[in-house]
mmCIF file of C-alpha atoms in Angstrom:
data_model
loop_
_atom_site.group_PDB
_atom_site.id
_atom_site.type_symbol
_atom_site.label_atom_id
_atom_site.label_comp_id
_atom_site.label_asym_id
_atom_site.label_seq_id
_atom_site.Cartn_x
_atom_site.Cartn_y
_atom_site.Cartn_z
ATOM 1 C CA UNK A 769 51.639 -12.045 -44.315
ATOM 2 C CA UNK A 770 53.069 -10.475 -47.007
ATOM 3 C CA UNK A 771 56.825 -10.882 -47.711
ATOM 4 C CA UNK A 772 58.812 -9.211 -44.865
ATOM 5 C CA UNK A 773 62.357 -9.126 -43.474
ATOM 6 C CA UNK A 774 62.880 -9.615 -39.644
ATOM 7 C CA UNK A 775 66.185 -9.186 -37.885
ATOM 8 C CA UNK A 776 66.233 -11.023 -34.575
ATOM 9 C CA UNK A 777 69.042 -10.244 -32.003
ATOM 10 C CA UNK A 778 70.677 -12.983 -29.970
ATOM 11 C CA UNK A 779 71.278 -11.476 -26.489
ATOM 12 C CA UNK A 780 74.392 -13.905 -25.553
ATOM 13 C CA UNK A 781 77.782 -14.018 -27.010
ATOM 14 C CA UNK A 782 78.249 -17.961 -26.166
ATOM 15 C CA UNK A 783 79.153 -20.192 -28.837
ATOM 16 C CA UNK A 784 77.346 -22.768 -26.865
ATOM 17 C CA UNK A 785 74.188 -20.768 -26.500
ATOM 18 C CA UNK A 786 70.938 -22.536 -26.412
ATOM 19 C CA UNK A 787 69.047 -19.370 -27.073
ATOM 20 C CA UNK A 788 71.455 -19.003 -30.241
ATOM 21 C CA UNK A 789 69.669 -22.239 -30.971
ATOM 22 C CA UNK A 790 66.616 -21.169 -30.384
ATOM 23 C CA UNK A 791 67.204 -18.693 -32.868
ATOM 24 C CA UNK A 792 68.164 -20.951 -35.360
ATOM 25 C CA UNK A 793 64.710 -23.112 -34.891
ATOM 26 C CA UNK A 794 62.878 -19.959 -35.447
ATOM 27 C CA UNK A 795 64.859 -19.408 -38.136
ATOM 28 C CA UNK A 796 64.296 -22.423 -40.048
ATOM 29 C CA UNK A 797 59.822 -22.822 -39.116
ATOM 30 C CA UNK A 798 59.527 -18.838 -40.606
ATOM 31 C CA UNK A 799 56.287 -19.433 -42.489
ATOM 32 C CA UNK A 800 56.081 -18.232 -46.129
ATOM 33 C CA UNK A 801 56.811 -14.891 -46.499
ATOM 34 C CA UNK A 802 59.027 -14.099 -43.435
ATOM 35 C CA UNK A 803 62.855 -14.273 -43.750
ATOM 36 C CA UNK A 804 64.687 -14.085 -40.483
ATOM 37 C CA UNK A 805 67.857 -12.143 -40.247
ATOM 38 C CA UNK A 806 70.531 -11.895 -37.827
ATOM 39 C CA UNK A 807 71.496 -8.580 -36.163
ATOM 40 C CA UNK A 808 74.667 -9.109 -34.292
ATOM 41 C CA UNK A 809 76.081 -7.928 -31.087
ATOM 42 C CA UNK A 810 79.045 -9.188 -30.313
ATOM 43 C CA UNK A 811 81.085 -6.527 -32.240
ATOM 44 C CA UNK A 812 79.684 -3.609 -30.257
ATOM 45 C CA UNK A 813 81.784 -2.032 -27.448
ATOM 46 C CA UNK A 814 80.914 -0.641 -24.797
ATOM 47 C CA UNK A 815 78.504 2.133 -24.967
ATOM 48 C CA UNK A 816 79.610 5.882 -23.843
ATOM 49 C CA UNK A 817 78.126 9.092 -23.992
ATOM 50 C CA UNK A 818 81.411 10.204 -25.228
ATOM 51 C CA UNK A 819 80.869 8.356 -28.798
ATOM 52 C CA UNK A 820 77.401 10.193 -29.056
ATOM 53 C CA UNK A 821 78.912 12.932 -31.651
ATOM 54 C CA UNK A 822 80.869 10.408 -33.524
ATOM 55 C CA UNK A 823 79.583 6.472 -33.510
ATOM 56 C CA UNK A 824 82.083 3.816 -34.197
ATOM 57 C CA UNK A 825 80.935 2.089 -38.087
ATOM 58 C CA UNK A 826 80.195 -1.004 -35.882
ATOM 59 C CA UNK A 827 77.333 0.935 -34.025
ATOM 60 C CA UNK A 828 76.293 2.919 -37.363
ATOM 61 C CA UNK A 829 75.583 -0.714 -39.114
ATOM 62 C CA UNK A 830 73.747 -1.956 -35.883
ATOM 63 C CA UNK A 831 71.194 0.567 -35.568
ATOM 64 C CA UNK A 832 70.911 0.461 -39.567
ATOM 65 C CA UNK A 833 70.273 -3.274 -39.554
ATOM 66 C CA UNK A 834 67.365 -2.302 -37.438
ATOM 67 C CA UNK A 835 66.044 0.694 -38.951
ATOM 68 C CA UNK A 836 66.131 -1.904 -42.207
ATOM 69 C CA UNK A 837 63.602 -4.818 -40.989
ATOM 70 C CA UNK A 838 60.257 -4.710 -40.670
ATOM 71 C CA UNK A 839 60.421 -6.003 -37.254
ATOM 72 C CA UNK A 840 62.631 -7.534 -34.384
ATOM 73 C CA UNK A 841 62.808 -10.720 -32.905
ATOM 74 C CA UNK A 842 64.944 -10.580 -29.085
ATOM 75 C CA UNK A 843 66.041 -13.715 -28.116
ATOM 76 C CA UNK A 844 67.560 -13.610 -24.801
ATOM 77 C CA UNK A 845 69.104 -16.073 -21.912
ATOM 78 C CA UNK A 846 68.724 -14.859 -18.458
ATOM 79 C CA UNK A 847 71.387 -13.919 -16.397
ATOM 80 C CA UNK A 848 70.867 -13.276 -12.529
ATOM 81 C CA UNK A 849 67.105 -12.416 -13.096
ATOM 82 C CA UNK A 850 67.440 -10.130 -15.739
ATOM 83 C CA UNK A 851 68.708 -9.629 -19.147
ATOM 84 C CA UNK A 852 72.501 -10.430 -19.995
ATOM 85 C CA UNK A 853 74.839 -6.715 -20.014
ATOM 86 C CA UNK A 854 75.970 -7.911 -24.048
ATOM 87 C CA UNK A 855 72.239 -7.215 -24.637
ATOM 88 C CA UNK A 856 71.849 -4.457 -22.552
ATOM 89 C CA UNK A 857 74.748 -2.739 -24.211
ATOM 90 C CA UNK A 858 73.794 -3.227 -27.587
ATOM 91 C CA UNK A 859 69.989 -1.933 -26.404
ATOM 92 C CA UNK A 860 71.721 1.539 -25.541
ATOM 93 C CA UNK A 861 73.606 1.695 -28.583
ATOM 94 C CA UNK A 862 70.246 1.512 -30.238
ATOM 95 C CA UNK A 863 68.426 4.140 -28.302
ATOM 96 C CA UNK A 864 71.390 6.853 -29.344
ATOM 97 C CA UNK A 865 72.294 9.755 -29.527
ATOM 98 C CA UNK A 866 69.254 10.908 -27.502
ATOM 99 C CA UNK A 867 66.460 11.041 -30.066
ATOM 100 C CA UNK A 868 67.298 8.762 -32.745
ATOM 101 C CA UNK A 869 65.606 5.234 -31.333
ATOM 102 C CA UNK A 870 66.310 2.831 -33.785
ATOM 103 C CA UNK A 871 63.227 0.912 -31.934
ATOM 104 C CA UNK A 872 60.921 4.059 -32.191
ATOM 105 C CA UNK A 873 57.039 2.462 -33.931
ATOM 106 C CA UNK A 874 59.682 -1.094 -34.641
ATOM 107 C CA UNK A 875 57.565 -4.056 -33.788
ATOM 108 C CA UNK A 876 59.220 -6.234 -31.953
ATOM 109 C CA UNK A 877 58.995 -9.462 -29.931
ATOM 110 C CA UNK A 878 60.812 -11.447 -27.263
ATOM 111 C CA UNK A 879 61.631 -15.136 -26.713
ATOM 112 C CA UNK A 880 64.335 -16.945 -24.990
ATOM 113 C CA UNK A 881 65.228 -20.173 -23.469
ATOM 114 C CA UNK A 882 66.730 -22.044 -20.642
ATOM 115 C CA UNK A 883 66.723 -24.994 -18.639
ATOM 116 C CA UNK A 884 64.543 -23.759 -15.496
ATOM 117 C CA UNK A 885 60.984 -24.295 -15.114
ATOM 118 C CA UNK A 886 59.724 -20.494 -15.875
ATOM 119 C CA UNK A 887 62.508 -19.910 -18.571
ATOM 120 C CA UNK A 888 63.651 -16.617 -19.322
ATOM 121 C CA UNK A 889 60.616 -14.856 -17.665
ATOM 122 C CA UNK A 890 62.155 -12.461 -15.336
ATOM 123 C CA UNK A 891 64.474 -11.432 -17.973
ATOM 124 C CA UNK A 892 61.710 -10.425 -20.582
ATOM 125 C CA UNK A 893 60.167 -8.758 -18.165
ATOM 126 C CA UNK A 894 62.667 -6.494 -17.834
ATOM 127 C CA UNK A 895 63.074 -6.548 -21.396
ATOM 128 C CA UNK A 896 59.907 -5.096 -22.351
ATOM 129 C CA UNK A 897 60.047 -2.322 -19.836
ATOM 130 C CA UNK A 898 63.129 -1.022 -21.611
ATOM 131 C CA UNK A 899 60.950 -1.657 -25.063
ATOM 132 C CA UNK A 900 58.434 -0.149 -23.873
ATOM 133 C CA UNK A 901 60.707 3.057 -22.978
ATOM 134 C CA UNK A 902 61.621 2.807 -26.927
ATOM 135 C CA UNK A 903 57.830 2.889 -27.986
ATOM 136 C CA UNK A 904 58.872 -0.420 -29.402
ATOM 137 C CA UNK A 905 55.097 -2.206 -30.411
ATOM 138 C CA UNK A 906 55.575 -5.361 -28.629
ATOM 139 C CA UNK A 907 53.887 -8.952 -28.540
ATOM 140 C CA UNK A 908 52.251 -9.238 -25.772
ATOM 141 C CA UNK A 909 50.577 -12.841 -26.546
ATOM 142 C CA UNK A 910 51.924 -15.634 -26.953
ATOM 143 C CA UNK A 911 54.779 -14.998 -24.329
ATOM 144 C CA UNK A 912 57.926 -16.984 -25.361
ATOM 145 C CA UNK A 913 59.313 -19.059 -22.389
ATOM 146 C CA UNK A 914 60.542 -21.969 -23.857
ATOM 147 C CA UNK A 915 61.889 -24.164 -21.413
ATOM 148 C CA UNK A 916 65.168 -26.117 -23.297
ATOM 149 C CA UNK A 917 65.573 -29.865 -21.918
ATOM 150 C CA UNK A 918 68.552 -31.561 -23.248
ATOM 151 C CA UNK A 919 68.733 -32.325 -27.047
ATOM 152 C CA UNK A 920 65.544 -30.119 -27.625
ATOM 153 C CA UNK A 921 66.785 -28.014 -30.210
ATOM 154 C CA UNK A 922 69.908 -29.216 -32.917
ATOM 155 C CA UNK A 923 72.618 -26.698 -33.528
ATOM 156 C CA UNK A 924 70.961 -27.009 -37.297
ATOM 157 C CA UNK A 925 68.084 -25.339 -35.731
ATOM 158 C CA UNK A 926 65.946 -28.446 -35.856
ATOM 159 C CA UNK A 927 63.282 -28.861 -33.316
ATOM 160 C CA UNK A 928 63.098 -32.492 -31.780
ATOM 161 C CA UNK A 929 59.939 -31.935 -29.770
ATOM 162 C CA UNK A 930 56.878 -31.674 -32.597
ATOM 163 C CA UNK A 931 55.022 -29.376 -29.939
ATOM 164 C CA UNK A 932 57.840 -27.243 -29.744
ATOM 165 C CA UNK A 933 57.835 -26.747 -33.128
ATOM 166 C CA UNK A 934 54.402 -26.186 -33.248
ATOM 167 C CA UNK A 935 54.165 -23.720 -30.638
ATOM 168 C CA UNK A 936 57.301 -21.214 -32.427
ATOM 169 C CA UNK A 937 55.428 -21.331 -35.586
ATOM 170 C CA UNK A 938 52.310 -20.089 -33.863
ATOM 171 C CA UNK A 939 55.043 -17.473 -32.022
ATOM 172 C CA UNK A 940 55.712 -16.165 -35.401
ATOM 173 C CA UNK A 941 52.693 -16.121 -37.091
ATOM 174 C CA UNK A 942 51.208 -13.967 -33.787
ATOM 175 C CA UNK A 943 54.373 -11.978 -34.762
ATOM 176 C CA UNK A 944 53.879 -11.250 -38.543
ATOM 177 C CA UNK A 945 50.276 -10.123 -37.613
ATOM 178 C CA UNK A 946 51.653 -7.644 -35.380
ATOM 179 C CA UNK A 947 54.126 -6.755 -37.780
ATOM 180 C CA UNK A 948 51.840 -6.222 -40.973
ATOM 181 C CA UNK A 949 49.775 -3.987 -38.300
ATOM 182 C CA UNK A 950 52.605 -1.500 -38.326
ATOM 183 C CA UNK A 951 54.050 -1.751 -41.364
ATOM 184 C CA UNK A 952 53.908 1.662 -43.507
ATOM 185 C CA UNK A 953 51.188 1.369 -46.124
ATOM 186 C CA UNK A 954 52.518 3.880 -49.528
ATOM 187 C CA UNK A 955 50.034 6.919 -49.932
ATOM 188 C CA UNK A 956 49.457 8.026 -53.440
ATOM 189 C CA UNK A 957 50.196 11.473 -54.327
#
């Protein structure tokens, strides 16, 4: 992989969050070449139609931040089956005004974490139906269903179970090939 920026998104707004963690972990195994960047969400508001003609700066930068990596990392809890509404928010702020996808050909992948046996399953599922809606390129293998048992990951991002660590550095190798599959290659005039 050659040297490329990737913004991952943190789809809770807890300051206890074990997927904000899990972030952190993947964060700190990047292999050579891939820098990890947040994106944030909490600053968004609420999405409306009625901003569509004029976005707030805080939406501007968000879909920027996107449109600036060479790929997106989702990490998200689940929340009654599905993805939490923090993450769903900032997802429509991304997909307008209608037209202007900031996800549009953006490779992205999606993780999360949580203390039940199948993870965060149901909620990537419904994550990459909306993704796919965005004609976001999205890793399909490995899936990312990390189930968190207590002490699992440090708030340091340090991963305490070596095959764990093992397996997220695998995640995001599987991610900068998919990512270096899309990136724009300069054509000489």
């Amino acid at each position: 992989m050659t040297d490329r920026t990737i913004g991952y998104i943190v789809g809770s707004i807890s300051s206890t969050s074990i997927n904000r963690r899990l972030a952190k972990a993947l964060e700190r195994l990047a292999p050579a070449g891939m820098r990890l960047v947040e994106i944030p969400i909490a600053g968004l508001p609420f999405y409306s139609p009625d901003h569509d003609g004029d976005f707030p700066q805080v939406a501007r930068d968000f879909k920027q931040a996107i449109e600036d990596v060479d790929g997106v990392i989702i990490v998200t809890p689940e929340y009654s089956r599905s993805i939490p509404g923090v993450l769903k928010n900032a997802l429509d702020w991304s997909a307008r005004p209608y037209g202007r996808m900031s996800f549009n050909g953006k490779p992205t992948a999606v993780i999360g974490t949580s203390q039940g046996g199948i993870a965060t399953a149901a909620a990537q599922q419904h994550l990459k139906a909306i993704l796919s809606h965005y004609n976001a390129p999205t890793l399909g293998q490995p899936e990312g269903y990390v189930q968190a048992t207590p002490g699992l990951f440090a708030e340091s991002g340090e991963v305490t179970n070596d095959q764990t660590a093992e397996f997220l550095v695998g995640y995001l190798e599987a991610f900068g090939a998919l990512v270096d599959r899309y990136v724009q290659v300069p054509v000489a005039a």
